[in-house]
Amino acid sequence: MSDLMAGLHQPGDTVLHRLSVGAKVLGLAALSLSIVVARDVRAAVVFLLLTLLLAALARVPLRSVWRAARGVLLIAVVASAFQWWWYGAEKAVETFLDLLSLGLAALSLTATTAVNDMVDALSRWARPLRFVGVDPDRVALTVALTVGALPGTIAIARETRDAARARGLDRNPRAYLSPFVIRIVARAHESGDALHARGIGD
């Protein structure tokens, strides 16, 4: 199970743990916006150090920090390669560092916030949307189901990849993608049938 995707919550009493969910979400939004807006490689280094400091403040295990960094590493490398091609080495380094910083910032929020607390907060924030026909409980249920489905999706991806490798087809994208998509769709239908059987949703 991927710590970053499945939701790594580390119970604790740090400053970040004691902050409200709203404050942490707003802080993450402000930090993420700053990382994206600041277009300087020196600022990218500062933001990376800041997000590492946040992870340390949240007492996130080094193993989980590495997993979070590894999770965005491939995307960062590909994006940086395009930036190098289009804009040069400095922009490529900035992009690479910015993507790592964004991943670590999200990890700090995940590590210090229980999934149930996040879902409850989203439900409260969605209450004003009742006036336009949005059900806050459905919003919370959707988020909870999405978070809960991530570990299973990751497990299916790994199983499908291993099966393709066992057949010697690991270099054939269709041998991996087709079974993966079929299994994900089947899982979604099963979840929908289970909800419908319990009278939840249409």
Short mmCIF file of C-alpha atoms in Angstrom, two decimals:
data_model
loop_
_atom_site.label_atom_id
_atom_site.label_comp_id
_atom_site.label_asym_id
_atom_site.label_seq_id
_atom_site.Cartn_x
_atom_site.Cartn_y
_atom_site.Cartn_z
CA MET A 1 0.00 0.00 0.00
CA SER A 2 1.32 3.40 -0.92
CA ASP A 3 1.60 5.63 2.13
CA LEU A 4 1.05 8.78 0.15
CA MET A 5 -2.00 7.59 -1.75
CA ALA A 6 -3.67 5.50 0.91
CA GLY A 7 -3.50 8.22 3.51
CA LEU A 8 -0.61 8.19 5.97
CA HIS A 9 -1.96 9.47 9.27
CA GLN A 10 0.55 9.65 12.08
CA PRO A 11 -1.21 10.39 15.40
CA GLY A 12 0.70 12.98 17.36
CA ASP A 13 0.67 16.25 19.24
CA THR A 14 2.78 18.46 16.99
CA VAL A 15 1.84 22.00 15.99
CA LEU A 16 0.56 20.71 12.67
CA HIS A 17 -1.54 18.03 14.34
CA ARG A 18 -3.20 20.62 16.56
CA LEU A 19 -4.15 22.92 13.70
CA SER A 20 -7.70 22.70 12.39
CA VAL A 21 -8.35 20.98 9.08
CA GLY A 22 -9.40 24.28 7.53
CA ALA A 23 -6.20 26.02 8.57
CA LYS A 24 -4.08 23.20 7.15
CA VAL A 25 -5.97 23.11 3.86
CA LEU A 26 -5.71 26.88 3.47
CA GLY A 27 -2.02 26.71 4.36
CA LEU A 28 -1.45 23.97 1.79
CA ALA A 29 -3.32 25.97 -0.85
CA ALA A 30 -1.29 29.12 -0.10
CA LEU A 31 2.00 27.22 -0.11
CA SER A 32 1.16 25.38 -3.33
CA LEU A 33 0.17 28.64 -5.03
CA SER A 34 3.41 30.26 -3.90
CA ILE A 35 5.44 27.34 -5.25
CA VAL A 36 3.71 27.57 -8.62
CA VAL A 37 3.82 31.37 -8.90
CA ALA A 38 7.46 31.84 -7.85
CA ARG A 39 9.52 31.35 -11.00
CA ASP A 40 13.08 31.16 -9.74
CA VAL A 41 15.31 28.18 -9.09
CA ARG A 42 16.54 29.75 -5.85
CA ALA A 43 12.95 30.03 -4.61
CA ALA A 44 12.43 26.37 -5.60
CA VAL A 45 15.32 25.35 -3.34
CA VAL A 46 13.85 27.38 -0.46
CA PHE A 47 10.42 25.79 -0.92
CA LEU A 48 11.93 22.31 -0.96
CA LEU A 49 13.76 22.99 2.29
CA LEU A 50 10.54 24.42 3.76
CA THR A 51 8.49 21.35 2.84
CA LEU A 52 11.20 19.07 4.23
CA LEU A 53 11.02 21.11 7.45
CA LEU A 54 7.23 20.69 7.52
CA ALA A 55 7.61 16.92 7.09
CA ALA A 56 10.10 16.87 9.96
CA LEU A 57 7.77 19.00 12.09
CA ALA A 58 4.95 16.55 11.39
CA ARG A 59 7.34 13.73 12.39
CA VAL A 60 6.76 11.86 9.16
CA PRO A 61 9.03 8.77 9.04
CA LEU A 62 11.93 9.06 6.62
CA ARG A 63 10.72 5.93 4.84
CA SER A 64 7.40 7.64 4.10
CA VAL A 65 9.14 10.84 2.97
CA TRP A 66 11.13 8.73 0.51
CA ARG A 67 7.98 6.97 -0.71
CA ALA A 68 6.25 10.31 -1.23
CA ALA A 69 9.24 11.66 -3.13
CA ARG A 70 9.48 8.45 -5.17
CA GLY A 71 5.78 8.68 -5.99
CA VAL A 72 6.22 11.97 -7.86
CA LEU A 73 9.77 11.32 -9.03
CA LEU A 74 8.83 9.83 -12.40
CA ILE A 75 6.39 12.65 -13.15
CA ALA A 76 9.00 15.21 -12.07
CA VAL A 77 11.67 13.66 -14.30
CA VAL A 78 9.38 13.59 -17.36
CA ALA A 79 8.12 17.15 -16.78
CA SER A 80 11.66 18.40 -16.21
CA ALA A 81 12.85 16.77 -19.41
CA PHE A 82 10.23 18.67 -21.40
CA GLN A 83 11.12 21.89 -19.60
CA TRP A 84 14.80 21.35 -20.42
CA TRP A 85 13.92 20.85 -24.06
CA TRP A 86 11.72 23.94 -24.24
CA TYR A 87 13.30 26.40 -21.79
CA GLY A 88 16.70 25.12 -20.67
CA ALA A 89 18.38 23.51 -17.69
CA GLU A 90 17.48 26.12 -15.07
CA LYS A 91 13.75 25.82 -15.74
CA ALA A 92 14.06 22.03 -15.68
CA VAL A 93 15.68 22.07 -12.23
CA GLU A 94 13.05 24.50 -10.96
CA THR A 95 10.22 22.28 -12.21
CA PHE A 96 11.78 19.18 -10.67
CA LEU A 97 12.20 20.80 -7.25
CA ASP A 98 8.73 22.38 -7.35
CA LEU A 99 7.02 19.05 -8.00
CA LEU A 100 8.89 17.41 -5.14
CA SER A 101 7.91 20.29 -2.86
CA LEU A 102 4.24 19.97 -3.79
CA GLY A 103 4.32 16.23 -3.04
CA LEU A 104 5.97 16.74 0.34
CA ALA A 105 3.56 19.54 1.27
CA ALA A 106 0.61 17.24 0.56
CA LEU A 107 2.29 14.49 2.59
CA SER A 108 2.53 16.78 5.62
CA LEU A 109 -1.21 17.45 5.44
CA THR A 110 -2.00 13.76 5.04
CA ALA A 111 0.27 12.72 7.90
CA THR A 112 -1.30 15.13 10.37
CA THR A 113 -4.96 14.80 9.36
CA ALA A 114 -7.16 11.74 9.79
CA VAL A 115 -9.24 10.84 6.76
CA ASN A 116 -12.46 11.00 8.80
CA ASP A 117 -11.62 14.54 9.95
CA MET A 118 -11.00 15.60 6.37
CA VAL A 119 -14.28 14.06 5.17
CA ASP A 120 -16.23 15.71 8.01
CA ALA A 121 -14.68 19.07 7.17
CA LEU A 122 -15.57 18.72 3.49
CA SER A 123 -19.13 17.86 4.45
CA ARG A 124 -19.38 21.02 6.58
CA TRP A 125 -17.86 23.21 3.86
CA ALA A 126 -20.32 21.82 1.31
CA ARG A 127 -23.42 22.68 3.38
CA PRO A 128 -23.98 26.09 1.71
CA LEU A 129 -24.22 24.23 -1.60
CA ARG A 130 -27.57 22.80 -0.48
CA PHE A 131 -29.14 25.92 -1.98
CA VAL A 132 -28.01 24.85 -5.46
CA GLY A 133 -29.07 21.23 -5.02
CA VAL A 134 -25.79 19.68 -3.81
CA ASP A 135 -26.07 17.16 -0.97
CA PRO A 136 -23.11 17.65 1.45
CA ASP A 137 -23.40 14.05 2.67
CA ARG A 138 -23.03 12.79 -0.89
CA VAL A 139 -19.93 14.97 -1.30
CA ALA A 140 -18.43 13.47 1.85
CA LEU A 141 -19.37 9.95 0.75
CA THR A 142 -17.77 10.50 -2.66
CA VAL A 143 -14.52 11.69 -1.10
CA ALA A 144 -14.50 8.80 1.39
CA LEU A 145 -15.10 6.26 -1.37
CA THR A 146 -12.36 7.82 -3.51
CA VAL A 147 -9.83 7.71 -0.69
CA GLY A 148 -10.87 4.18 0.21
CA ALA A 149 -10.58 3.01 -3.40
CA LEU A 150 -7.01 4.23 -3.88
CA PRO A 151 -5.25 1.37 -2.06
CA GLY A 152 -7.27 -1.19 -4.01
CA THR A 153 -6.52 0.54 -7.29
CA ILE A 154 -2.81 0.54 -6.51
CA ALA A 155 -2.98 -3.15 -5.58
CA ILE A 156 -4.76 -3.99 -8.86
CA ALA A 157 -2.14 -2.04 -10.81
CA ARG A 158 0.67 -4.00 -9.18
CA GLU A 159 -1.07 -7.36 -9.64
CA THR A 160 -1.74 -6.62 -13.32
CA ARG A 161 1.85 -5.54 -13.86
CA ASP A 162 3.19 -8.68 -12.17
CA ALA A 163 0.86 -10.88 -14.26
CA ALA A 164 2.10 -9.23 -17.46
CA ARG A 165 5.70 -9.76 -16.39
CA ALA A 166 5.03 -13.41 -15.59
CA ARG A 167 3.79 -13.88 -19.16
CA GLY A 168 6.80 -12.07 -20.56
CA LEU A 169 4.61 -9.19 -21.78
CA ASP A 170 5.87 -6.43 -19.50
CA ARG A 171 7.03 -4.44 -22.56
CA ASN A 172 3.59 -4.60 -24.17
CA PRO A 173 1.39 -1.70 -22.88
CA ARG A 174 -1.83 -3.41 -24.01
CA ALA A 175 -1.04 -6.50 -21.94
CA TYR A 176 -1.02 -4.28 -18.86
CA LEU A 177 -3.54 -1.52 -19.59
CA SER A 178 -6.43 -3.62 -20.93
CA PRO A 179 -6.73 -5.98 -17.91
CA PHE A 180 -6.14 -3.05 -15.56
CA VAL A 181 -8.99 -0.98 -17.01
CA ILE A 182 -11.34 -3.98 -17.10
CA ARG A 183 -10.66 -4.80 -13.44
CA ILE A 184 -11.08 -1.17 -12.34
CA VAL A 185 -14.41 -0.86 -14.16
CA ALA A 186 -15.60 -4.17 -12.67
CA ARG A 187 -14.62 -2.95 -9.20
CA ALA A 188 -16.53 0.30 -9.75
CA HIS A 189 -19.65 -1.66 -10.80
CA GLU A 190 -19.37 -3.86 -7.71
CA SER A 191 -19.14 -0.79 -5.46
CA GLY A 192 -22.13 0.80 -7.19
CA ASP A 193 -24.20 -2.38 -6.79
CA ALA A 194 -23.28 -2.58 -3.11
CA LEU A 195 -24.34 1.04 -2.54
CA HIS A 196 -27.57 0.54 -4.48
CA ALA A 197 -28.39 -2.58 -2.46
CA ARG A 198 -28.13 -0.47 0.69
CA GLY A 199 -30.40 2.24 -0.73
CA ILE A 200 -27.56 4.75 -1.18
CA GLY A 201 -27.59 6.68 -4.42
CA ASP A 202 -29.32 5.85 -7.67
#
